XYZ file of C-alpha atoms in Angstrom:
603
model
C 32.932 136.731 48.108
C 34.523 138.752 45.378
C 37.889 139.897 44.820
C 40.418 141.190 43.008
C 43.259 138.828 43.808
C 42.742 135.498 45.828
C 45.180 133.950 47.564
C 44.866 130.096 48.866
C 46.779 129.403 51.550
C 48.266 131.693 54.507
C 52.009 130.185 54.746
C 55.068 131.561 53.469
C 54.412 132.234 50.104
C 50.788 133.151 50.894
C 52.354 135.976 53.141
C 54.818 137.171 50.442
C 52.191 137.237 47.952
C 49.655 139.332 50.260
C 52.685 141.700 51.093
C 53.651 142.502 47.959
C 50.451 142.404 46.070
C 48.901 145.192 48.470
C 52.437 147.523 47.664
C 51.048 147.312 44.009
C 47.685 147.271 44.157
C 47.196 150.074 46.539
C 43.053 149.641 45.950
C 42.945 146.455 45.187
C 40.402 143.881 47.120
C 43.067 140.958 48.166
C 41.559 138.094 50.035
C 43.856 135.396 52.156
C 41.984 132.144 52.814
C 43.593 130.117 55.157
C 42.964 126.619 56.447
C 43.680 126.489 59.909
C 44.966 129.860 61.438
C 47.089 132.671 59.467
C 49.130 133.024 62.832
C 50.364 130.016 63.540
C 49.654 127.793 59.771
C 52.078 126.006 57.471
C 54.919 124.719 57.396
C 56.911 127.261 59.870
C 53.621 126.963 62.174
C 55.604 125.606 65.056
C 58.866 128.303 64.234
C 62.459 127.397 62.798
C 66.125 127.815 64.286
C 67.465 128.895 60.764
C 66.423 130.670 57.635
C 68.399 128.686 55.295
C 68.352 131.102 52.270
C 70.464 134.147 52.121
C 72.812 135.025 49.793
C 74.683 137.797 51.821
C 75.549 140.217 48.537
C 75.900 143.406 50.278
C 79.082 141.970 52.655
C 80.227 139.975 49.242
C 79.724 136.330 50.678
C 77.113 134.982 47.757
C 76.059 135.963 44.476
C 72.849 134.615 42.916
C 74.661 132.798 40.070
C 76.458 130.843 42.768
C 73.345 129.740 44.631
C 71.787 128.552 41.218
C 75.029 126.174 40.272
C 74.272 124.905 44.492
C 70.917 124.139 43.791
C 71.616 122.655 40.279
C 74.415 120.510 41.477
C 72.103 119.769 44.875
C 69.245 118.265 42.467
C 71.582 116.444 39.657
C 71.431 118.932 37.440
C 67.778 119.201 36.735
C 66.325 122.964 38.388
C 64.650 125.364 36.557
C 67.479 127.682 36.738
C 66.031 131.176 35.713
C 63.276 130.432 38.876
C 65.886 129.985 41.451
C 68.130 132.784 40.514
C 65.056 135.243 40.465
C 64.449 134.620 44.146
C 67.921 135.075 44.836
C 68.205 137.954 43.866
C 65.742 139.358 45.932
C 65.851 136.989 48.883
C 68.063 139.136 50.998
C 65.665 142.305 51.026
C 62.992 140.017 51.942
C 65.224 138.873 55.027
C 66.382 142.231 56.067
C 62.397 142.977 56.073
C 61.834 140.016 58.756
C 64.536 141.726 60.790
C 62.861 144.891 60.688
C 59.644 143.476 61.516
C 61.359 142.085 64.325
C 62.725 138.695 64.491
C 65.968 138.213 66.029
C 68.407 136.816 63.857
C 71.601 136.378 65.449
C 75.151 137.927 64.340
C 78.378 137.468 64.893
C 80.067 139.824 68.034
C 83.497 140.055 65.670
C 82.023 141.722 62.125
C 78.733 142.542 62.702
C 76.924 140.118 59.915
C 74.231 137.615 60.674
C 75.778 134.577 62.215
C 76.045 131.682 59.542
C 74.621 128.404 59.942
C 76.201 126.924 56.751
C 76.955 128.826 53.316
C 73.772 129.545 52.933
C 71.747 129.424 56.370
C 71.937 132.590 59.074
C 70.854 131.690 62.925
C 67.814 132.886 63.899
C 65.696 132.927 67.066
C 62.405 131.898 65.220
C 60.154 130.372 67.769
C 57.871 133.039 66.828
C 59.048 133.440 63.370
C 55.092 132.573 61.338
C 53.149 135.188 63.586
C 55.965 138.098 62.720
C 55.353 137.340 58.933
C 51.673 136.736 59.441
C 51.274 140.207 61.396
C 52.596 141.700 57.470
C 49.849 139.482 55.607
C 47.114 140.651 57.722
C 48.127 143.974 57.735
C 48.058 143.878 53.701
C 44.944 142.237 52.746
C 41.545 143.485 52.761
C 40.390 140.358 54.369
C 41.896 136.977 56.041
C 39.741 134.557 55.850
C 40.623 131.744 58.588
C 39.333 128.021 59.187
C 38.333 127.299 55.336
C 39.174 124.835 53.550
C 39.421 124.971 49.990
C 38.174 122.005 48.194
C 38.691 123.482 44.546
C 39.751 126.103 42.053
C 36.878 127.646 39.849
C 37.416 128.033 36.074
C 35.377 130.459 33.955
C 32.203 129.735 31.943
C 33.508 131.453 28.743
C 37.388 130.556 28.633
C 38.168 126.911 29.571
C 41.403 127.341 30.574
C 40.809 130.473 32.259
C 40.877 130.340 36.746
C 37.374 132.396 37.963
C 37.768 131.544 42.052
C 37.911 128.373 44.184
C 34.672 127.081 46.502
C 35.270 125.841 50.283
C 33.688 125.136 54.336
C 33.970 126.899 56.972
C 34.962 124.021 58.824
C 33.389 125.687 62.113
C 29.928 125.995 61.165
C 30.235 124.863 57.625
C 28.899 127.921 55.669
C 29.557 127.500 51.544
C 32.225 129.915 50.857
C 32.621 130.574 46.914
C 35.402 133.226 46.013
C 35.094 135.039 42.842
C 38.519 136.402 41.822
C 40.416 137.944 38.654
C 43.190 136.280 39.755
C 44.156 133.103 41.737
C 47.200 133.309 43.887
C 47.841 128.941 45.268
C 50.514 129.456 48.229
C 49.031 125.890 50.072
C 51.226 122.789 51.008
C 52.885 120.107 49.847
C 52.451 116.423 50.900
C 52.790 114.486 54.428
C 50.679 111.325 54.490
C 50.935 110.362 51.314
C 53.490 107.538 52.278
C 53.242 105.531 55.439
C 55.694 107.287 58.047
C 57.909 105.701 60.672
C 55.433 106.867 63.269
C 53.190 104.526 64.574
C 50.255 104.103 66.528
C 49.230 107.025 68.571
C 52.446 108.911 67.046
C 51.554 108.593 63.530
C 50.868 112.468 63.481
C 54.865 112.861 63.939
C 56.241 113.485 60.898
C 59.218 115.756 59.376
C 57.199 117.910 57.588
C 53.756 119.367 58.911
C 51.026 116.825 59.000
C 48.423 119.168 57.869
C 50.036 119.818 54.737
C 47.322 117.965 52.754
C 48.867 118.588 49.358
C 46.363 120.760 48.104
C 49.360 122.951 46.161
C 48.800 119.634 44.061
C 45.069 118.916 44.781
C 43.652 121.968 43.439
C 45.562 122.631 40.381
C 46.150 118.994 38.950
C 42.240 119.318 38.282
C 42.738 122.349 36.212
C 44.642 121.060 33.934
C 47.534 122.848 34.946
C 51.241 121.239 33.824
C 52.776 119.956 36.621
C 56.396 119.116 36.518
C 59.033 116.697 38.760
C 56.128 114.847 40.663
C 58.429 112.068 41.207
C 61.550 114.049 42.720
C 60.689 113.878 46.294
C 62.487 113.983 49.063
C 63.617 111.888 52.261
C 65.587 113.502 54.985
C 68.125 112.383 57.063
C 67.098 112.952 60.529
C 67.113 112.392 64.576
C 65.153 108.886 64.551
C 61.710 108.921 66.267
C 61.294 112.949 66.766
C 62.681 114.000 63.431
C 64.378 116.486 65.074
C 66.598 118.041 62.568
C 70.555 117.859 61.935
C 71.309 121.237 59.604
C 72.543 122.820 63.104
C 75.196 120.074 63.961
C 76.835 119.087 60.605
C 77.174 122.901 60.174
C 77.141 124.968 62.839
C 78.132 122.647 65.522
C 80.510 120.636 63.070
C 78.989 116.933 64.568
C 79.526 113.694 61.885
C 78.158 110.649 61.442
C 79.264 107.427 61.908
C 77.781 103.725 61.827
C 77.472 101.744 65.111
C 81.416 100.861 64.809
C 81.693 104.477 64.634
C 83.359 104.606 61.540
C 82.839 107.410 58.932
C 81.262 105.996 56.114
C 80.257 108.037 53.684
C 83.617 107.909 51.563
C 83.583 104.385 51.477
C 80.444 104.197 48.892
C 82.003 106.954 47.031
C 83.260 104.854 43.695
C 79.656 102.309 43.987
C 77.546 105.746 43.803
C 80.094 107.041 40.951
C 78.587 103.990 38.965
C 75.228 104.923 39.403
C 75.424 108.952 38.985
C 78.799 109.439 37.059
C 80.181 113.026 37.435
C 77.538 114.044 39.764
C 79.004 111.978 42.316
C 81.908 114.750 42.531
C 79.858 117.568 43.250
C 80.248 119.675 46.431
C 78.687 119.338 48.583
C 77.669 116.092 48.240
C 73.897 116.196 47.026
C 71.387 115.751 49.574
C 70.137 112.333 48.155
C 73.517 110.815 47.622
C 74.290 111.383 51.740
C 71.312 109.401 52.079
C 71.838 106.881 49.745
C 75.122 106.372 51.667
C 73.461 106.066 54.984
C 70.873 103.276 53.708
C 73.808 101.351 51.847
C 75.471 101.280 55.207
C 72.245 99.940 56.787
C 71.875 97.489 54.693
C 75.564 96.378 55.005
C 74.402 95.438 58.529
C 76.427 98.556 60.147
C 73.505 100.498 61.458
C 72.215 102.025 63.477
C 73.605 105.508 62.196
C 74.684 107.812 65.010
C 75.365 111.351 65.042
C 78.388 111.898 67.477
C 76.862 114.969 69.385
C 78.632 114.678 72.642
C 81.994 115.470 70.012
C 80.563 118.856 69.387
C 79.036 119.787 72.892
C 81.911 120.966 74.671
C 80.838 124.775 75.783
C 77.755 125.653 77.310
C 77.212 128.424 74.101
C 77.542 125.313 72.066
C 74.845 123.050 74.194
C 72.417 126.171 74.228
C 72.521 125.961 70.427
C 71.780 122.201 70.094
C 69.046 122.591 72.389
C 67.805 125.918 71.338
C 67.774 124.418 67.931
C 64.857 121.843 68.278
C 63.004 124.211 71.386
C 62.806 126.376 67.819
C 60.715 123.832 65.698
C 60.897 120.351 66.580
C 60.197 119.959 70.578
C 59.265 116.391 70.236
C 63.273 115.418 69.899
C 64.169 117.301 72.910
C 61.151 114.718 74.238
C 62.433 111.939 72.880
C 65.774 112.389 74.060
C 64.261 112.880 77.528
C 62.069 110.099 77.789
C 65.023 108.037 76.256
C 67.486 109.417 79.025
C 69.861 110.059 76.397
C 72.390 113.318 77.360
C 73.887 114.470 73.982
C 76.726 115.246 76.183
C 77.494 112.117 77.422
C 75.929 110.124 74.112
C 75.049 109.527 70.748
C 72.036 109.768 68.890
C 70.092 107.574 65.687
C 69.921 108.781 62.654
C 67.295 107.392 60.385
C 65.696 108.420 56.919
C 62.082 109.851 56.753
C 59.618 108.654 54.474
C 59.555 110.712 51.381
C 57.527 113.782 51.221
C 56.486 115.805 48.177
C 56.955 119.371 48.325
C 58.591 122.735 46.061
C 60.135 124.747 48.965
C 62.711 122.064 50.216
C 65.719 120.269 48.910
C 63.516 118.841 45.626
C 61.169 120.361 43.089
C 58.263 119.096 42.842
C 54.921 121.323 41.364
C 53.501 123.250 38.412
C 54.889 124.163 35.126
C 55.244 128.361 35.662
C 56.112 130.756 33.576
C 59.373 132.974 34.297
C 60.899 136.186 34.444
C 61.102 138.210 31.320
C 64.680 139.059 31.723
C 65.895 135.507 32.229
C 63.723 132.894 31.212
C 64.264 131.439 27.824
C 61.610 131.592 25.619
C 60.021 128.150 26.097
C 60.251 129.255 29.958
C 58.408 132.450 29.130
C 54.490 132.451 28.121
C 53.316 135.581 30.124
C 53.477 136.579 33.883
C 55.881 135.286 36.189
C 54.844 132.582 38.455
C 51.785 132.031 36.541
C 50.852 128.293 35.307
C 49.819 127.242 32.262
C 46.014 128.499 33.256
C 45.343 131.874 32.716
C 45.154 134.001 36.236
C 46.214 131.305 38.262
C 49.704 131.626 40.104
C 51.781 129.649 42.523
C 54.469 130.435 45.405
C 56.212 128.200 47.598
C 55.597 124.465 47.401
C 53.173 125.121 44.115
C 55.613 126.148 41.870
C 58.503 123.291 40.360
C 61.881 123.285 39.352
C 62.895 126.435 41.924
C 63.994 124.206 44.783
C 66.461 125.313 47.815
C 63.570 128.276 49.053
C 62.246 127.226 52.242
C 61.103 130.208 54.406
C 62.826 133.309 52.807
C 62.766 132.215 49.753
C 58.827 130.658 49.953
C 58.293 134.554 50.610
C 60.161 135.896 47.862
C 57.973 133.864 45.536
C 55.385 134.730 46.945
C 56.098 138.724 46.108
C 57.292 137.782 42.459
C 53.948 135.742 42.275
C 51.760 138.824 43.817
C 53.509 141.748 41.801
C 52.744 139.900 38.688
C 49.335 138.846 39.692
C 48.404 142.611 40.446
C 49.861 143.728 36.805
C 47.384 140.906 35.152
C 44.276 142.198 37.060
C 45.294 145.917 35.798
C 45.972 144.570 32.207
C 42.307 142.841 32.425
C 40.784 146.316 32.454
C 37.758 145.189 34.589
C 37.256 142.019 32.120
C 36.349 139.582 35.810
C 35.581 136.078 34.848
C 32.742 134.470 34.338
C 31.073 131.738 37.435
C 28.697 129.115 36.064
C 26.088 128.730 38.653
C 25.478 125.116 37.470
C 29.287 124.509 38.090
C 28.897 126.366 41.792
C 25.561 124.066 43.135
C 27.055 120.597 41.419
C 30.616 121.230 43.692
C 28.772 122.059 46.467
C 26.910 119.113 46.524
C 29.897 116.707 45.784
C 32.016 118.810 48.646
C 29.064 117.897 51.275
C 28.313 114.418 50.146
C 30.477 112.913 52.987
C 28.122 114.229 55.756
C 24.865 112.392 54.128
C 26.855 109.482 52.946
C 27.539 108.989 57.151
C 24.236 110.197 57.896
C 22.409 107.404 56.137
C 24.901 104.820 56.441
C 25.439 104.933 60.020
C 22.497 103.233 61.019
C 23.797 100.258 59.072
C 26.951 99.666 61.678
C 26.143 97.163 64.837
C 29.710 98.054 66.580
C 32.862 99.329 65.970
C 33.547 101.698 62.273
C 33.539 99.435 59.801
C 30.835 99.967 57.505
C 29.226 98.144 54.705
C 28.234 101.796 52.696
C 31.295 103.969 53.293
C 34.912 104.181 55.071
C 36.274 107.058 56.889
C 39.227 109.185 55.990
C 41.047 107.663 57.969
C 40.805 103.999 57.015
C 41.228 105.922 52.985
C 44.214 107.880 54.173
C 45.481 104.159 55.532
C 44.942 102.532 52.473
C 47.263 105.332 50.593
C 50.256 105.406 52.922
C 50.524 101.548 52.487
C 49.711 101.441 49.140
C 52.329 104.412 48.270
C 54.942 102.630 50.847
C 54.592 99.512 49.005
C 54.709 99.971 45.991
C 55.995 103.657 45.200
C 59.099 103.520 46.881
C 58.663 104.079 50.352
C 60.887 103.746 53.306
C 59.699 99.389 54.112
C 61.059 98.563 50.662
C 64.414 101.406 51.207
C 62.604 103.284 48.458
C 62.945 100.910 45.553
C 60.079 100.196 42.721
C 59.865 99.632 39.347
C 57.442 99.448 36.582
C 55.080 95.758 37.609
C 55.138 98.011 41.630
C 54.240 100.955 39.995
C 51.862 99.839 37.398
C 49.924 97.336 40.418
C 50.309 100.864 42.868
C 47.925 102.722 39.655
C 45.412 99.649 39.508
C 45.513 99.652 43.429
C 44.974 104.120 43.701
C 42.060 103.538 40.900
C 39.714 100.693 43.393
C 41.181 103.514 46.434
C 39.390 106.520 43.985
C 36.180 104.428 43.278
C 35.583 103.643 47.375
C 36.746 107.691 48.308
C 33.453 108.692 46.101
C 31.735 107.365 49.495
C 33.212 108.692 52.141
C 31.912 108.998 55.555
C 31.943 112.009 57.806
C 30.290 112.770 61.403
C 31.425 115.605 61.359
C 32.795 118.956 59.767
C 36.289 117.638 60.876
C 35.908 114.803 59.214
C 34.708 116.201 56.297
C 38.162 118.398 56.110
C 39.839 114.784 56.402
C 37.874 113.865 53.095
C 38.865 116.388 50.992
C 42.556 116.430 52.551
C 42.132 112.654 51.398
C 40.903 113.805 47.835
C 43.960 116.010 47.727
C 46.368 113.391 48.697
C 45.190 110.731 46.648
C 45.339 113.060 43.420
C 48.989 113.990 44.266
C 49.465 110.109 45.010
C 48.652 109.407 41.369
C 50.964 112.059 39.655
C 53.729 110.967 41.947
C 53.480 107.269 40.534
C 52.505 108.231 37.117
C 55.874 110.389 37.309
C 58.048 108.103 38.246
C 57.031 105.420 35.999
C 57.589 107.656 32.978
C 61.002 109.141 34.357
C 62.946 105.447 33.263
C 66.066 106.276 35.289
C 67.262 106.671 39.093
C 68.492 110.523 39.200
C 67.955 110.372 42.723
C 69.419 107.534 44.493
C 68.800 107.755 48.207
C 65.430 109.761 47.484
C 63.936 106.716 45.208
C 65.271 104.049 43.076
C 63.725 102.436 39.737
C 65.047 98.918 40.457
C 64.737 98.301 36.816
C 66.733 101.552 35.493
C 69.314 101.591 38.371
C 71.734 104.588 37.052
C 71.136 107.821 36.032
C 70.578 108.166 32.270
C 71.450 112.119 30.978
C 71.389 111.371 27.232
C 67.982 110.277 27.362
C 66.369 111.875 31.134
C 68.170 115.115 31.614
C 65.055 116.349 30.914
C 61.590 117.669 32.999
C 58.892 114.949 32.923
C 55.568 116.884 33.026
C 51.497 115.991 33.146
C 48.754 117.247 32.577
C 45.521 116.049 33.724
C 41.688 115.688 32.051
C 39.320 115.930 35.041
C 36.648 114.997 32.736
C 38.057 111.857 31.429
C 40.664 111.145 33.994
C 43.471 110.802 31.510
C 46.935 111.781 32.264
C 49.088 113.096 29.278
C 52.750 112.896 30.260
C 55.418 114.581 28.276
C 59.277 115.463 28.592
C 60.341 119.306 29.401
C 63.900 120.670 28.160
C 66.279 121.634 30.484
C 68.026 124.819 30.143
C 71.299 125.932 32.133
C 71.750 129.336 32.025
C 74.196 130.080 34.389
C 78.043 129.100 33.672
């Protein structure tokens, strides 16, 4: 299939990018390939209660300066600055769009303006939020193409470093799909499942964020070579325990607090211990997102949990109860379950609070992804290599979760990105003048062999098992995607330890990932289901790596309450206020890591 732009993934930024590459491109061919189904995929698949960036310029509320010093002061002081205020500046357009497309975002009866959330978030009722910004997408490219997966980018024959397509199953009938394009738009997701979540048992599928996102914004460029930058900055929420229902609505909206089980506010009392570890940062406001959670797991550890949010304080109109319901009904229906099933009445009761297990994604409250280049108007020059939002391979450009440093985007903002990353992408097909890359055949029949190995490795090895699925020739995805969350939990920081390593964990986690990479060359599957597993598995396990190889070169804790290096305690900003970056040899399997400057550009 040959096109003019590609774009991998049909989420957020996938959307944006198809949008705004089709109001530049006019006659361009611009092909979406999606994994699951452009209507209801990624990570707003299941709808939101808030869009939780707008700036609000034309009623005067927030400038985009002012969200860059949140986001920088959010993320102890490492964002790529010039990133974040390009989407802001643009963000509100891109709202007012989703409006006129029609979702119903609520405002206030008195003036007239959307209803705020928080400083930043508007109300929204966004049950149906995806298929309203999908309807655009499809509408814009020439072709969606839905239930592929994409196992890997394609680089060109004649220039190494130069993106030519990606290959993938139709994971219906399992056709070979390879997509020839001038340019490479990655919009996929971040990473669930690469630590072991809370969820057990038959709910291991409940996470915080979506379960399918398999982290191939990760998986598919690492192999390129592509820099990739904050790998270790991930994030852990603070959230309804069991249902992970979330709590942006009642701190802000709803103006609930937390307490411990003496219900006593604590976060105030661990202000001058997290002074010692984070020095001035410890004074910004708001508080950053990692520091309220490294307040909550001090007080569990004190022996004062569990953590409650006092809801029934807050519930005390039926406009108000509609809200705290209507907010979870939105996107997270398994906490109004929970609370059901649990007969608890946020009325009459309080509920747990717990911390996730970390995730790693770009859209969120961290920053994790590739090294992009940025605006020409704002990016300094060592920011600045070409087109915006392209990586450090030629033709091959990232939106949402792909792209690092620009955190504090989520849905609007994911979008936004995506546009910025499909205007540019159309000007760098026009400046090619009809110069399309260059597909090595040889390259095409070796990948599809290796992508369809799975299904011959379970064909012949089947007939080896007595009973049960243990088997002497291969494992499953599932038993591989078991090893890594316990692995990862164990020894990278996850939630059993309360998110504490060091270098002897992290170095034993790399010897333990390298025996998990030499067993994933034989992987099982019976089917074409499984075989998406695998190469969900392939994507996870590649993003596992950077993660640990990240945080054992970053030799400080800048993110208590998201991770801690046991054996560099405090944050260090004379020697880590600094990007770490990799880059990857998929030939040798060599990781070069290197250090990134930080530039603030806004006062």
């Amino acid at each position: 299939m040959d096109s003019d732009i590609l774009i991998i993934g049909g989420g957020f930024g996938g959307c944006g990018a198809a949008y705004e590459s089709r109001y530049w491109g006019r006659n361009l061919n611009i092909v979406i390939v999606e994994k699951a189904n452009i209507e209801r995929s990624g990570a707003v698949a299941q709808g939101l209660s808030a869009i939780n960036c707008y700036m609000g310029m034309q009623w005067g509320e927030n400038q985009p300066d002012d969200f860059v010093r949140y986001a920088r002061g959010d993320l102890m002081g490492l964002v790529r600055e010039d990133l974040i205020f390009d989407i802001a500046r643009h963000v509100d357009a891109t709202v007012h769009k989703f409006e006129e497309w029609g979702l119903p975002i609520l405002k206030d009866p008195k003036t007239g303006r959307y209803m705020r959330e928080g400083k930043w978030q508007i109300m929204i009722h966004g049950e149906s939020y995806k298929p309203i910004i999908a309807e655009a997408a499809r509408k814009s490219a020439s072709k969606v193409y839905n239930r592929i997966m994409v196992t890997h980018l394609l680089m060109d024959e004649l220039h190494s470093n130069r993106v030519a397509g990606a290959v993938g199953f139709d994971m219906r009938d399992g056709t070979f799909y390879v997509f020839r394009a001038k340019a490479v738009i990655v919009g996929a997701g971040g990473a669930s499942h690469i630590y072991r979540p809370r969820s057990v048992g038959e709910g291991m599928g409940r996470t915080w964020y979506a379960p399918w996102s398999s982290a191939s914004a990760y998986g598919l460029l690492i192999p390129t070579g592509a820099k990739m930058i904050q790998m270790e900055n991930k994030i852990v929420l603070a959230r309804f325990k069991d249902g992970y229902g979330p709590v942006g609505a009642w701190f802000l909206l709803l103006k609930a607090y937390a307490t411990n089980a003496y219900g006593e506010k604590y976060e105030a009392s661990w202000l001058d211990q997290i002074k010692s570890l984070v020095g001035k940062y410890a004074d910004t406001q708001p508080m950053p997102t990692c520091l309220r959670n490294h307040a909550m797991l001090e007080e569990m550890k004190a022996g004062k949990g569990p953590i409650y949010m006092q809801t029934q304080e807050s519930l005390d109109t039926m406009e108000k109860e509609e809200t705290g319901w209507e907010d979870f009904l939105d996107m997270t229906i398994s906490q109004a379950v929970v609370w059901a099933s649990q007969n608890i009445d946020p009325k009459e009761r309080p509920s747990e609070l717990i911390t996730s297990e970390p995730y790693v994604m770009g859209s969120h409250a961290t920053c994790s992804g590739a090294w992009v280049s940025g605006p020409e108007d704002l990016a300094p020059e060592d920011y600045q290599w070409g087109y915006n939002r392209m990586t450090t391979v030629e033709g091959l450009f990232g939106a949402g979760d792909t792209v690092g440093g620009s955190a504090h985007k989520f849905s609007s903002g994911s979008f936004t990105e995506g546009r910025l990353a499909g205007k540019s992408a159309v000007k760098y097909v026009k400046d090619l003048q009809g110069d399309a890359p260059q597909v090595d055949e040889a390259q095409i029949k070796k990948l599809k062999e290796l992508i369809f190995r799975p299904l011959e490795n379970y064909k012949v090895g089947r007939n080896e098992i007595v009973a049960g699925t243990v088997a002497p020739s291969y494992i499953s995805p599932l038993q591989g995607l078991q090893r890594l969350e316990k692995l990862m939990d164990e020894y990278a920081g996850g939630y059993s330890t309360f998110y504490v390593t060091n270098e002897p964990l992290l170095n034993r986690g790399l010897e333990l990932l390298d025996m998990l990479k030499e067993d994933i060359e034989h992987l099982g599957a019976e089917n074409l289901h499984q075989l998406q597993r695998a190469w969900e598995l392939h994507h996870r396990i590649l993003t596992a790596e950077a993660v640990t190889r990240h945080t054992l070169f970053r030799q400080e804790t800048r993110w208590p309450g998201y991770y801690y290096r046991a054996d560099h305690p405090k944050l260090d900003d004379a020697e880590w206020h600094v990007f770490t970056a990799s880059e990857y040899d998929a030939k040798t399997g060599d990781w070069r890591m290197s250090k990134l400057p930080v530039h603030h550009i806004i006062k």
